[in-house]
mmCIF file of C-alpha atoms in Angstrom:
data_model
loop_
_atom_site.group_PDB
_atom_site.id
_atom_site.type_symbol
_atom_site.label_atom_id
_atom_site.label_comp_id
_atom_site.label_asym_id
_atom_site.label_seq_id
_atom_site.Cartn_x
_atom_site.Cartn_y
_atom_site.Cartn_z
ATOM 1 C CA ASP A 1 126.775 103.485 111.981
ATOM 2 C CA THR A 2 126.541 100.182 113.865
ATOM 3 C CA GLU A 3 126.213 97.832 110.937
ATOM 4 C CA VAL A 4 128.221 95.409 108.879
ATOM 5 C CA THR A 5 127.062 95.577 105.275
ATOM 6 C CA GLN A 6 127.532 92.632 102.945
ATOM 7 C CA THR A 7 126.993 92.621 99.205
ATOM 8 C CA PRO A 8 125.582 90.978 97.251
ATOM 9 C CA LYS A 9 122.820 89.352 99.311
ATOM 10 C CA HIS A 10 122.487 86.517 96.814
ATOM 11 C CA LEU A 11 124.960 85.185 94.252
ATOM 12 C CA VAL A 12 124.705 82.361 91.744
ATOM 13 C CA MET A 13 127.923 81.457 89.975
ATOM 14 C CA GLY A 14 129.246 78.748 87.711
ATOM 15 C CA MET A 15 132.234 76.632 88.605
ATOM 16 C CA THR A 16 134.455 78.512 86.147
ATOM 17 C CA ASN A 17 133.393 81.992 87.255
ATOM 18 C CA LYS A 18 135.332 84.516 89.307
ATOM 19 C CA LYS A 19 133.308 86.597 91.735
ATOM 20 C CA SER A 20 133.879 88.616 94.893
ATOM 21 C CA LEU A 21 131.969 89.106 98.109
ATOM 22 C CA LYS A 22 132.223 92.451 99.824
ATOM 23 C CA CYS A 23 131.950 93.437 103.467
ATOM 24 C CA GLU A 24 132.053 96.956 104.897
ATOM 25 C CA GLN A 25 131.905 98.455 108.379
ATOM 26 C CA HIS A 26 132.407 101.986 109.668
ATOM 27 C CA MET A 27 132.485 101.312 113.385
ATOM 28 C CA GLY A 28 136.258 101.612 113.659
ATOM 29 C CA HIS A 29 136.553 97.887 114.311
ATOM 30 C CA ARG A 30 140.051 96.568 113.673
ATOM 31 C CA ALA A 31 139.268 92.840 113.420
ATOM 32 C CA MET A 32 137.188 91.363 110.626
ATOM 33 C CA TYR A 33 136.145 87.787 109.986
ATOM 34 C CA TRP A 34 134.753 85.512 107.293
ATOM 35 C CA TYR A 35 132.541 82.615 108.334
ATOM 36 C CA LYS A 36 130.879 79.951 106.203
ATOM 37 C CA GLN A 37 127.574 78.454 107.279
ATOM 38 C CA LYS A 38 125.842 75.440 105.751
ATOM 39 C CA ALA A 39 122.142 74.849 106.317
ATOM 40 C CA LYS A 40 121.254 73.830 109.891
ATOM 41 C CA LYS A 41 124.929 74.008 110.928
ATOM 42 C CA PRO A 42 126.871 76.523 113.010
ATOM 43 C CA PRO A 43 129.092 79.141 111.358
ATOM 44 C CA GLU A 44 132.615 77.888 110.665
ATOM 45 C CA LEU A 45 135.523 80.308 110.815
ATOM 46 C CA MET A 46 137.447 80.803 107.573
ATOM 47 C CA PHE A 47 139.689 83.864 108.008
ATOM 48 C CA VAL A 48 140.549 86.508 110.586
ATOM 49 C CA TYR A 49 142.031 89.892 109.738
ATOM 50 C CA SER A 50 143.579 91.851 112.546
ATOM 51 C CA TYR A 51 144.635 95.455 111.849
ATOM 52 C CA GLU A 52 144.328 94.731 108.117
ATOM 53 C CA LYS A 53 146.670 91.760 108.256
ATOM 54 C CA LEU A 54 145.624 88.148 107.822
ATOM 55 C CA SER A 55 146.107 86.558 111.229
ATOM 56 C CA ILE A 56 144.176 83.306 110.943
ATOM 57 C CA ASN A 57 143.490 81.057 107.944
ATOM 58 C CA GLU A 58 141.584 77.965 109.013
ATOM 59 C CA SER A 59 143.094 75.807 106.247
ATOM 60 C CA VAL A 60 140.680 77.195 103.691
ATOM 61 C CA PRO A 61 141.158 75.990 100.064
ATOM 62 C CA SER A 62 142.982 78.462 97.838
ATOM 63 C CA ARG A 63 139.900 78.924 95.655
ATOM 64 C CA PHE A 64 138.848 81.329 98.443
ATOM 65 C CA SER A 65 141.110 84.371 98.593
ATOM 66 C CA PRO A 66 140.529 87.055 101.230
ATOM 67 C CA GLU A 67 141.633 90.658 100.919
ATOM 68 C CA CYS A 68 141.522 93.598 103.314
ATOM 69 C CA PRO A 69 142.157 96.788 101.299
ATOM 70 C CA ASN A 70 141.652 99.068 104.318
ATOM 71 C CA SER A 71 140.329 99.008 107.854
ATOM 72 C CA SER A 72 136.701 99.296 106.699
ATOM 73 C CA LEU A 73 136.616 96.805 103.851
ATOM 74 C CA LEU A 74 136.938 93.055 103.579
ATOM 75 C CA ASN A 75 136.618 91.097 100.366
ATOM 76 C CA LEU A 76 136.418 87.409 99.615
ATOM 77 C CA HIS A 77 137.471 86.505 96.077
ATOM 78 C CA LEU A 78 136.012 83.313 94.690
ATOM 79 C CA HIS A 79 137.398 81.269 91.811
ATOM 80 C CA ALA A 80 136.738 77.763 90.517
ATOM 81 C CA LEU A 81 134.319 76.920 93.292
ATOM 82 C CA GLN A 82 132.578 73.596 93.684
ATOM 83 C CA PRO A 83 128.870 72.966 94.280
ATOM 84 C CA GLU A 84 129.664 71.947 97.870
ATOM 85 C CA ASP A 85 130.884 75.514 98.468
ATOM 86 C CA SER A 86 127.282 76.665 98.262
ATOM 87 C CA ALA A 87 126.510 78.207 101.649
ATOM 88 C CA LEU A 88 125.772 81.399 103.551
ATOM 89 C CA TYR A 89 128.946 83.475 103.861
ATOM 90 C CA LEU A 90 128.973 85.734 106.875
ATOM 91 C CA CYS A 91 131.242 88.652 107.594
ATOM 92 C CA ALA A 92 131.730 89.909 111.131
ATOM 93 C CA SER A 93 133.766 92.565 112.870
ATOM 94 C CA SER A 94 134.874 93.326 116.401
ATOM 95 C CA LEU A 95 136.680 96.167 118.123
ATOM 96 C CA GLY A 96 139.868 94.122 118.158
ATOM 97 C CA PRO A 97 140.757 90.436 117.904
ATOM 98 C CA PHE A 98 141.051 90.036 121.646
ATOM 99 C CA ASP A 99 138.357 92.377 122.915
ATOM 100 C CA SER A 100 135.452 91.273 125.030
ATOM 101 C CA TYR A 101 132.556 93.014 123.321
ATOM 102 C CA GLY A 102 131.369 90.393 120.878
ATOM 103 C CA TYR A 103 131.026 90.360 117.131
ATOM 104 C CA THR A 104 128.769 92.372 114.840
ATOM 105 C CA PHE A 105 127.620 90.244 111.927
ATOM 106 C CA GLY A 106 126.410 91.198 108.494
ATOM 107 C CA SER A 107 123.292 89.631 107.007
ATOM 108 C CA GLY A 108 125.366 87.343 104.823
ATOM 109 C CA THR A 109 125.678 86.437 101.146
ATOM 110 C CA ARG A 110 123.741 83.364 100.059
ATOM 111 C CA LEU A 111 126.039 81.711 97.505
ATOM 112 C CA THR A 112 124.913 79.014 95.089
ATOM 113 C CA VAL A 113 127.497 77.307 92.872
ATOM 114 C CA VAL A 114 126.051 75.608 89.812
ATOM 115 C CA SER B 1 135.886 70.183 116.059
ATOM 116 C CA GLN B 2 133.332 72.565 117.450
ATOM 117 C CA GLN B 3 134.206 74.602 120.498
ATOM 118 C CA GLY B 4 130.723 74.262 121.876
ATOM 119 C CA GLU B 5 128.081 71.612 121.976
ATOM 120 C CA GLU B 6 124.591 72.682 122.811
ATOM 121 C CA ASP B 7 121.560 70.947 124.147
ATOM 122 C CA PRO B 8 118.838 70.560 123.492
ATOM 123 C CA GLN B 9 119.163 70.643 119.714
ATOM 124 C CA ALA B 10 115.524 71.688 119.479
ATOM 125 C CA LEU B 11 113.158 73.175 122.049
ATOM 126 C CA SER B 12 109.455 73.908 121.656
ATOM 127 C CA ILE B 13 107.567 75.853 124.324
ATOM 128 C CA GLN B 14 104.437 77.950 124.788
ATOM 129 C CA GLU B 15 104.527 81.710 124.868
ATOM 130 C CA GLY B 16 105.130 82.957 128.394
ATOM 131 C CA GLU B 17 107.200 79.941 129.438
ATOM 132 C CA ASN B 18 110.921 80.070 130.125
ATOM 133 C CA ALA B 19 113.475 78.537 127.764
ATOM 134 C CA THR B 20 116.822 77.163 128.924
ATOM 135 C CA MET B 21 119.644 76.203 126.592
ATOM 136 C CA ASN B 22 122.960 74.702 127.596
ATOM 137 C CA CYS B 23 126.376 74.878 126.002
ATOM 138 C CA SER B 24 129.566 72.970 126.732
ATOM 139 C CA TYR B 25 133.001 73.803 125.402
ATOM 140 C CA LYS B 26 136.326 72.052 125.223
ATOM 141 C CA THR B 27 139.204 74.538 125.429
ATOM 142 C CA SER B 28 139.998 77.522 127.634
ATOM 143 C CA ILE B 29 138.137 80.670 126.733
ATOM 144 C CA ASN B 30 138.417 84.386 127.455
ATOM 145 C CA ASN B 31 134.696 84.871 127.149
ATOM 146 C CA LEU B 32 131.584 83.132 125.935
ATOM 147 C CA GLN B 33 129.030 84.808 123.720
ATOM 148 C CA TRP B 34 125.452 83.948 122.826
ATOM 149 C CA TYR B 35 123.921 84.805 119.470
ATOM 150 C CA ARG B 36 120.498 84.539 117.861
ATOM 151 C CA GLN B 37 119.919 83.785 114.192
ATOM 152 C CA ASN B 38 116.620 84.161 112.387
ATOM 153 C CA SER B 39 115.884 82.244 109.186
ATOM 154 C CA GLY B 40 119.510 81.615 108.183
ATOM 155 C CA ARG B 41 120.434 85.302 108.087
ATOM 156 C CA GLY B 42 123.027 87.188 110.092
ATOM 157 C CA LEU B 43 123.688 86.469 113.739
ATOM 158 C CA VAL B 44 122.749 88.973 116.398
ATOM 159 C CA HIS B 45 124.911 89.270 119.482
ATOM 160 C CA LEU B 46 122.816 88.806 122.623
ATOM 161 C CA ILE B 47 125.115 88.726 125.608
ATOM 162 C CA LEU B 48 128.742 88.130 126.521
ATOM 163 C CA ILE B 49 130.075 86.692 129.754
ATOM 164 C CA ARG B 50 133.752 86.871 130.653
ATOM 165 C CA SER B 51 135.672 83.933 132.033
ATOM 166 C CA ASN B 52 135.882 85.573 135.467
ATOM 167 C CA GLU B 53 132.118 86.104 135.668
ATOM 168 C CA ARG B 54 129.578 83.542 136.847
ATOM 169 C CA GLU B 55 126.269 85.133 135.928
ATOM 170 C CA LYS B 56 125.020 87.995 133.839
ATOM 171 C CA HIS B 57 121.611 89.493 133.088
ATOM 172 C CA SER B 58 120.315 91.526 130.187
ATOM 173 C CA GLY B 59 116.590 92.180 130.038
ATOM 174 C CA ARG B 60 114.855 88.793 129.791
ATOM 175 C CA LEU B 61 118.177 87.002 129.316
ATOM 176 C CA ARG B 62 120.209 85.356 132.018
ATOM 177 C CA VAL B 63 123.468 83.601 131.241
ATOM 178 C CA THR B 64 125.632 81.559 133.568
ATOM 179 C CA LEU B 65 129.168 80.304 133.136
ATOM 180 C CA ASP B 66 130.847 77.445 134.991
ATOM 181 C CA THR B 67 134.489 77.342 133.921
ATOM 182 C CA SER B 68 135.189 74.272 136.077
ATOM 183 C CA LYS B 69 132.623 72.309 134.079
ATOM 184 C CA LYS B 70 133.299 74.239 130.848
ATOM 185 C CA SER B 71 129.616 74.925 130.462
ATOM 186 C CA SER B 72 127.193 77.804 130.089
ATOM 187 C CA SER B 73 123.449 78.199 130.059
ATOM 188 C CA LEU B 74 121.129 80.775 128.538
ATOM 189 C CA LEU B 75 117.738 81.379 130.097
ATOM 190 C CA ILE B 76 115.088 83.368 128.255
ATOM 191 C CA THR B 77 112.244 84.295 130.586
ATOM 192 C CA ALA B 78 108.632 85.006 129.611
ATOM 193 C CA SER B 79 109.249 83.880 126.039
ATOM 194 C CA ARG B 80 107.487 85.463 123.079
ATOM 195 C CA ALA B 81 106.724 84.171 119.598
ATOM 196 C CA ALA B 82 109.348 86.627 118.319
ATOM 197 C CA ASP B 83 112.009 84.681 120.267
ATOM 198 C CA THR B 84 111.623 81.830 117.772
ATOM 199 C CA ALA B 85 115.100 81.453 116.259
ATOM 200 C CA SER B 86 118.318 79.448 116.444
ATOM 201 C CA TYR B 87 120.603 80.232 119.358
ATOM 202 C CA PHE B 88 124.355 79.663 119.284
ATOM 203 C CA CYS B 89 127.040 79.914 121.901
ATOM 204 C CA ALA B 90 130.577 80.852 120.867
ATOM 205 C CA GLY B 91 133.732 80.508 122.938
ATOM 206 C CA HIS B 92 136.357 83.181 122.341
ATOM 207 C CA THR B 93 139.903 81.997 122.859
ATOM 208 C CA ASN B 94 143.330 83.520 123.412
ATOM 209 C CA ALA B 95 144.031 82.862 119.733
ATOM 210 C CA GLY B 96 141.634 85.697 118.914
ATOM 211 C CA LYS B 97 138.799 83.746 117.369
ATOM 212 C CA SER B 98 135.333 82.559 118.311
ATOM 213 C CA THR B 99 134.170 79.026 117.593
ATOM 214 C CA PHE B 100 130.471 78.284 117.549
ATOM 215 C CA GLY B 101 128.479 75.469 119.087
ATOM 216 C CA ASP B 102 125.961 73.412 117.175
ATOM 217 C CA GLY B 103 123.029 75.590 118.214
ATOM 218 C CA THR B 104 119.563 75.162 119.677
ATOM 219 C CA THR B 105 116.472 75.760 117.573
ATOM 220 C CA LEU B 106 113.810 77.393 119.737
ATOM 221 C CA THR B 107 110.155 77.471 118.721
ATOM 222 C CA VAL B 108 107.785 79.555 120.822
ATOM 223 C CA LYS B 109 104.146 78.805 120.096
ATOM 224 C CA PRO B 110 101.620 81.650 120.459
#
């Protein structure tokens, strides 16, 4: 299995809703990442998990809450989002946080906040 | 701030021509990666070049790295319509994260 699987592919949520994005990989990768991408912009790093521990938080608002239940799963819990949080949310993984083999990305979750 | 800045922002060529994209970065990196993205979906890793390498080839791709100028280039030879996509460079730092450049949108006309 050489894939990163993200669910759901599309999500529409209200500003008072609570939802979660899910990311899964079975490649034995020990670093996992959340990126946010707005239209026609590059991906922006949000969080890095290294060996199931949060190692980098790029000053992301607390309405985004990451969780890494085990080495294969990464969640992003969403609560009280704003319309400007609408974006493509990408999950990625790599062998380790400092390896030189590149990232494997999922196809993303297209999030719309109404 | 973005690790990488890319030029051109947009490139339109005919099928069969070569496409060259450039990337500059600001901080020290362990390696530099190039990715392709189709239609706002997931990114696909194309090629990685380490900081102690100067040039690398993979199929129709050739990437160069000049650490003294903090710049890299990606050359796609004999382009095809299927190469139409956005291309991003990403510098990977000692902090264990990759930061992406602004990207180049490539259009290859049949």
